[in-house]
mmCIF file of C-alpha atoms in Angstrom:
data_model
loop_
_atom_site.group_PDB
_atom_site.id
_atom_site.type_symbol
_atom_site.label_atom_id
_atom_site.label_comp_id
_atom_site.label_asym_id
_atom_site.label_seq_id
_atom_site.Cartn_x
_atom_site.Cartn_y
_atom_site.Cartn_z
ATOM 1 C CA ILE A 1 -92.021 -38.878 7.866
ATOM 2 C CA GLU A 2 -94.880 -36.589 8.901
ATOM 3 C CA GLU A 3 -92.335 -34.260 10.537
ATOM 4 C CA ILE A 4 -90.398 -34.055 7.273
ATOM 5 C CA PHE A 5 -93.473 -32.987 5.314
ATOM 6 C CA HIS A 6 -94.411 -30.399 7.958
ATOM 7 C CA ALA A 7 -90.890 -28.945 8.042
ATOM 8 C CA ASP A 8 -90.752 -28.747 4.246
ATOM 9 C CA GLU A 9 -94.139 -27.010 4.193
ATOM 10 C CA THR A 10 -92.987 -24.394 6.724
ATOM 11 C CA GLY A 11 -89.494 -23.990 5.254
ATOM 12 C CA GLU A 12 -87.745 -25.382 8.335
ATOM 13 C CA LYS A 13 -85.142 -28.119 8.571
ATOM 14 C CA PRO A 14 -86.799 -31.200 10.058
ATOM 15 C CA LEU A 15 -85.456 -31.962 13.532
ATOM 16 C CA PHE A 16 -85.848 -35.588 12.563
ATOM 17 C CA SER A 17 -83.135 -35.203 9.926
ATOM 18 C CA LEU A 18 -80.572 -34.270 12.575
ATOM 19 C CA GLY A 19 -80.870 -37.694 14.151
ATOM 20 C CA LEU A 20 -82.272 -39.834 11.361
ATOM 21 C CA ASP A 21 -83.079 -43.436 12.016
ATOM 22 C CA ALA A 22 -80.469 -45.409 10.058
ATOM 23 C CA ARG A 23 -83.281 -46.917 7.989
ATOM 24 C CA VAL A 24 -84.573 -43.562 6.674
ATOM 25 C CA TRP A 25 -82.543 -41.657 4.122
ATOM 26 C CA LEU A 26 -83.354 -38.121 3.096
ATOM 27 C CA SER A 27 -81.991 -35.930 0.355
ATOM 28 C CA PRO A 28 -80.463 -33.503 0.203
ATOM 29 C CA ASP A 29 -79.630 -34.091 3.906
ATOM 30 C CA ASN A 30 -77.821 -37.452 3.882
ATOM 31 C CA MET A 31 -78.805 -39.356 0.748
ATOM 32 C CA ARG A 32 -75.583 -39.112 -1.307
ATOM 33 C CA ASP A 33 -73.284 -40.216 1.522
ATOM 34 C CA TRP A 34 -75.558 -43.041 2.625
ATOM 35 C CA ILE A 35 -76.132 -44.378 -0.870
ATOM 36 C CA THR A 36 -72.423 -44.253 -1.685
ATOM 37 C CA SER A 37 -71.420 -45.978 1.559
ATOM 38 C CA HIS A 38 -74.029 -48.703 1.083
ATOM 39 C CA LEU A 39 -73.067 -49.243 -2.544
ATOM 40 C CA TYR A 40 -69.473 -49.734 -1.369
ATOM 41 C CA SER A 41 -70.718 -52.175 1.305
ATOM 42 C CA ALA A 42 -71.624 -54.697 -1.416
ATOM 43 C CA LYS A 43 -69.460 -57.807 -1.261
ATOM 44 C CA LYS A 44 -71.018 -59.906 -4.058
ATOM 45 C CA THR A 45 -74.054 -58.416 -5.810
ATOM 46 C CA LEU A 46 -75.586 -55.030 -6.534
ATOM 47 C CA TYR A 47 -78.792 -54.926 -8.581
ATOM 48 C CA ILE A 48 -80.380 -51.567 -9.331
ATOM 49 C CA TYR A 49 -83.760 -50.487 -10.663
ATOM 50 C CA ASN A 50 -83.581 -46.767 -11.377
ATOM 51 C CA GLN A 51 -85.347 -44.538 -13.860
ATOM 52 C CA THR A 52 -82.358 -42.261 -14.431
ATOM 53 C CA VAL A 53 -78.669 -42.810 -13.657
ATOM 54 C CA THR A 54 -76.602 -39.815 -14.746
ATOM 55 C CA ASP A 55 -74.774 -38.603 -11.609
ATOM 56 C CA PRO A 56 -71.009 -38.811 -12.293
ATOM 57 C CA GLY A 57 -70.176 -39.830 -8.706
ATOM 58 C CA ILE A 58 -72.680 -42.678 -8.651
ATOM 59 C CA ILE A 59 -71.599 -43.849 -12.118
ATOM 60 C CA GLU A 60 -67.936 -43.910 -11.036
ATOM 61 C CA THR A 61 -68.858 -45.794 -7.857
ATOM 62 C CA LEU A 62 -70.751 -48.421 -9.861
ATOM 63 C CA LYS A 63 -67.864 -48.748 -12.327
ATOM 64 C CA ASP A 64 -65.371 -49.143 -9.445
ATOM 65 C CA LEU A 65 -67.499 -51.823 -7.816
ATOM 66 C CA TYR A 66 -67.855 -53.718 -11.086
ATOM 67 C CA LYS A 67 -64.085 -53.559 -11.678
ATOM 68 C CA SER A 68 -63.513 -54.929 -8.156
ATOM 69 C CA GLY A 69 -65.563 -58.042 -8.990
ATOM 70 C CA ILE A 70 -69.016 -57.106 -7.694
ATOM 71 C CA ASP A 71 -71.857 -58.404 -9.891
ATOM 72 C CA VAL A 72 -73.441 -55.048 -10.845
ATOM 73 C CA LYS A 73 -76.607 -54.956 -12.950
ATOM 74 C CA LEU A 74 -78.754 -51.929 -13.816
ATOM 75 C CA CYS A 75 -82.343 -51.893 -15.046
ATOM 76 C CA THR A 76 -83.437 -48.487 -16.323
ATOM 77 C CA THR A 77 -85.626 -46.697 -18.809
ATOM 78 C CA ASN A 78 -83.093 -43.957 -19.413
ATOM 79 C CA THR A 79 -81.265 -44.441 -22.696
ATOM 80 C CA ASP A 80 -78.804 -41.560 -22.301
ATOM 81 C CA GLN A 81 -75.912 -41.858 -19.873
ATOM 82 C CA HIS A 82 -74.436 -38.571 -21.233
ATOM 83 C CA GLY A 83 -71.988 -40.423 -23.445
ATOM 84 C CA VAL A 84 -70.661 -42.605 -20.617
ATOM 85 C CA THR A 85 -70.128 -46.259 -21.467
ATOM 86 C CA LEU A 86 -71.092 -48.527 -18.612
ATOM 87 C CA PRO A 87 -68.994 -51.715 -18.354
ATOM 88 C CA PHE A 88 -71.622 -53.733 -16.471
ATOM 89 C CA PRO A 89 -74.881 -55.212 -17.800
ATOM 90 C CA VAL A 90 -77.625 -52.636 -18.388
ATOM 91 C CA SER A 91 -81.184 -53.496 -19.341
ATOM 92 C CA ARG A 92 -83.056 -50.557 -20.878
ATOM 93 C CA LEU A 93 -86.760 -51.258 -20.841
ATOM 94 C CA SER A 94 -89.246 -49.207 -22.796
ATOM 95 C CA SER A 95 -92.213 -51.173 -21.486
ATOM 96 C CA PRO A 96 -93.078 -51.215 -18.760
ATOM 97 C CA TYR A 97 -91.581 -47.794 -18.102
ATOM 98 C CA ILE A 98 -89.167 -48.077 -15.161
ATOM 99 C CA HIS A 99 -90.126 -45.555 -12.511
ATOM 100 C CA ALA A 100 -88.841 -47.734 -9.652
ATOM 101 C CA LYS A 101 -85.968 -46.663 -7.444
ATOM 102 C CA LEU A 102 -84.514 -49.714 -5.765
ATOM 103 C CA ILE A 103 -81.097 -51.084 -4.827
ATOM 104 C CA LEU A 104 -80.620 -54.760 -3.932
ATOM 105 C CA ILE A 105 -77.398 -55.569 -2.058
ATOM 106 C CA ASP A 106 -75.885 -59.014 -1.426
ATOM 107 C CA GLY A 107 -79.078 -60.998 -1.167
ATOM 108 C CA THR A 108 -80.321 -59.462 2.079
ATOM 109 C CA SER A 109 -80.507 -55.645 1.998
ATOM 110 C CA LEU A 110 -82.476 -53.231 -0.139
ATOM 111 C CA LEU A 111 -83.128 -49.538 -0.484
ATOM 112 C CA LEU A 112 -86.551 -48.446 -1.693
ATOM 113 C CA GLY A 113 -87.458 -44.820 -2.318
ATOM 114 C CA SER A 114 -88.061 -41.924 -4.674
ATOM 115 C CA ILE A 115 -84.459 -41.079 -5.587
ATOM 116 C CA ASN A 116 -83.142 -41.067 -9.128
ATOM 117 C CA PHE A 117 -79.370 -41.249 -9.424
ATOM 118 C CA THR A 118 -79.061 -37.708 -10.742
ATOM 119 C CA THR A 119 -77.073 -34.863 -9.225
ATOM 120 C CA ASN A 120 -80.235 -32.827 -8.788
ATOM 121 C CA ALA A 121 -82.082 -35.611 -6.968
ATOM 122 C CA LEU A 122 -79.129 -36.395 -4.698
ATOM 123 C CA ASP A 123 -78.094 -32.835 -3.869
ATOM 124 C CA HIS A 124 -81.162 -30.594 -4.242
ATOM 125 C CA ASN A 125 -84.529 -32.395 -4.305
ATOM 126 C CA ARG A 126 -86.436 -33.645 -1.298
ATOM 127 C CA GLU A 127 -86.249 -37.402 -1.732
ATOM 128 C CA LEU A 128 -86.952 -40.137 0.772
ATOM 129 C CA ALA A 129 -85.759 -43.724 0.912
ATOM 130 C CA LEU A 130 -86.102 -46.610 3.338
ATOM 131 C CA TYR A 131 -83.326 -49.105 3.989
ATOM 132 C CA ILE A 132 -84.484 -52.649 4.729
ATOM 133 C CA GLU A 133 -81.965 -55.275 5.794
ATOM 134 C CA LYS A 134 -82.022 -58.921 6.738
ATOM 135 C CA ASP A 135 -85.428 -59.566 5.218
ATOM 136 C CA GLU A 136 -84.514 -62.408 2.883
ATOM 137 C CA LYS A 137 -88.092 -63.335 1.928
ATOM 138 C CA PHE A 138 -88.930 -59.786 0.818
ATOM 139 C CA TYR A 139 -85.544 -59.439 -0.873
ATOM 140 C CA SER A 140 -86.058 -62.702 -2.753
ATOM 141 C CA GLN A 141 -89.434 -61.579 -4.093
ATOM 142 C CA VAL A 142 -88.016 -58.282 -5.354
ATOM 143 C CA GLU A 143 -84.913 -59.947 -6.813
ATOM 144 C CA ASN A 144 -87.092 -62.444 -8.708
ATOM 145 C CA LEU A 145 -89.091 -59.563 -10.198
ATOM 146 C CA PHE A 146 -85.856 -57.741 -11.140
ATOM 147 C CA PHE A 147 -84.524 -60.720 -13.077
ATOM 148 C CA ARG A 148 -87.866 -61.643 -14.643
ATOM 149 C CA GLU A 149 -88.366 -58.125 -16.015
ATOM 150 C CA CYS A 150 -84.833 -56.991 -16.718
ATOM 151 C CA PHE A 151 -82.553 -59.994 -17.173
ATOM 152 C CA PRO A 152 -84.777 -62.938 -18.137
ATOM 153 C CA ASP A 153 -82.021 -65.070 -19.707
#
């Protein structure tokens, strides 16, 4: 991560990004492809905390997954999806303000980072995310928080 900050400061491409550890995702270098492929890896559940979800590609991916039978749920603060109706459950919280960026996949894997699901964040901004898999205790804690705050019923 230190190499990324140094490269950004000097205007160079981080060497690290050429051979990224599969657990570190970086935009604009590899974030869109990795997020999309991991969203499509969901077999049962996909729970998302994200401040802003407006990227057409991500929205279509989420809609496709929901239509295929995946339990998709979104918790956000954003109230404007640019006129797009989302077919899956969406919780829009005004308090506390959702600034979290987190994806929970199938009870075992999660992505935690700084990335909003906007075209600018995916394709232009420097964003960083960490992929954590097979940590069921950590996943369970985060999932419990997600449902307590966003889908308490």
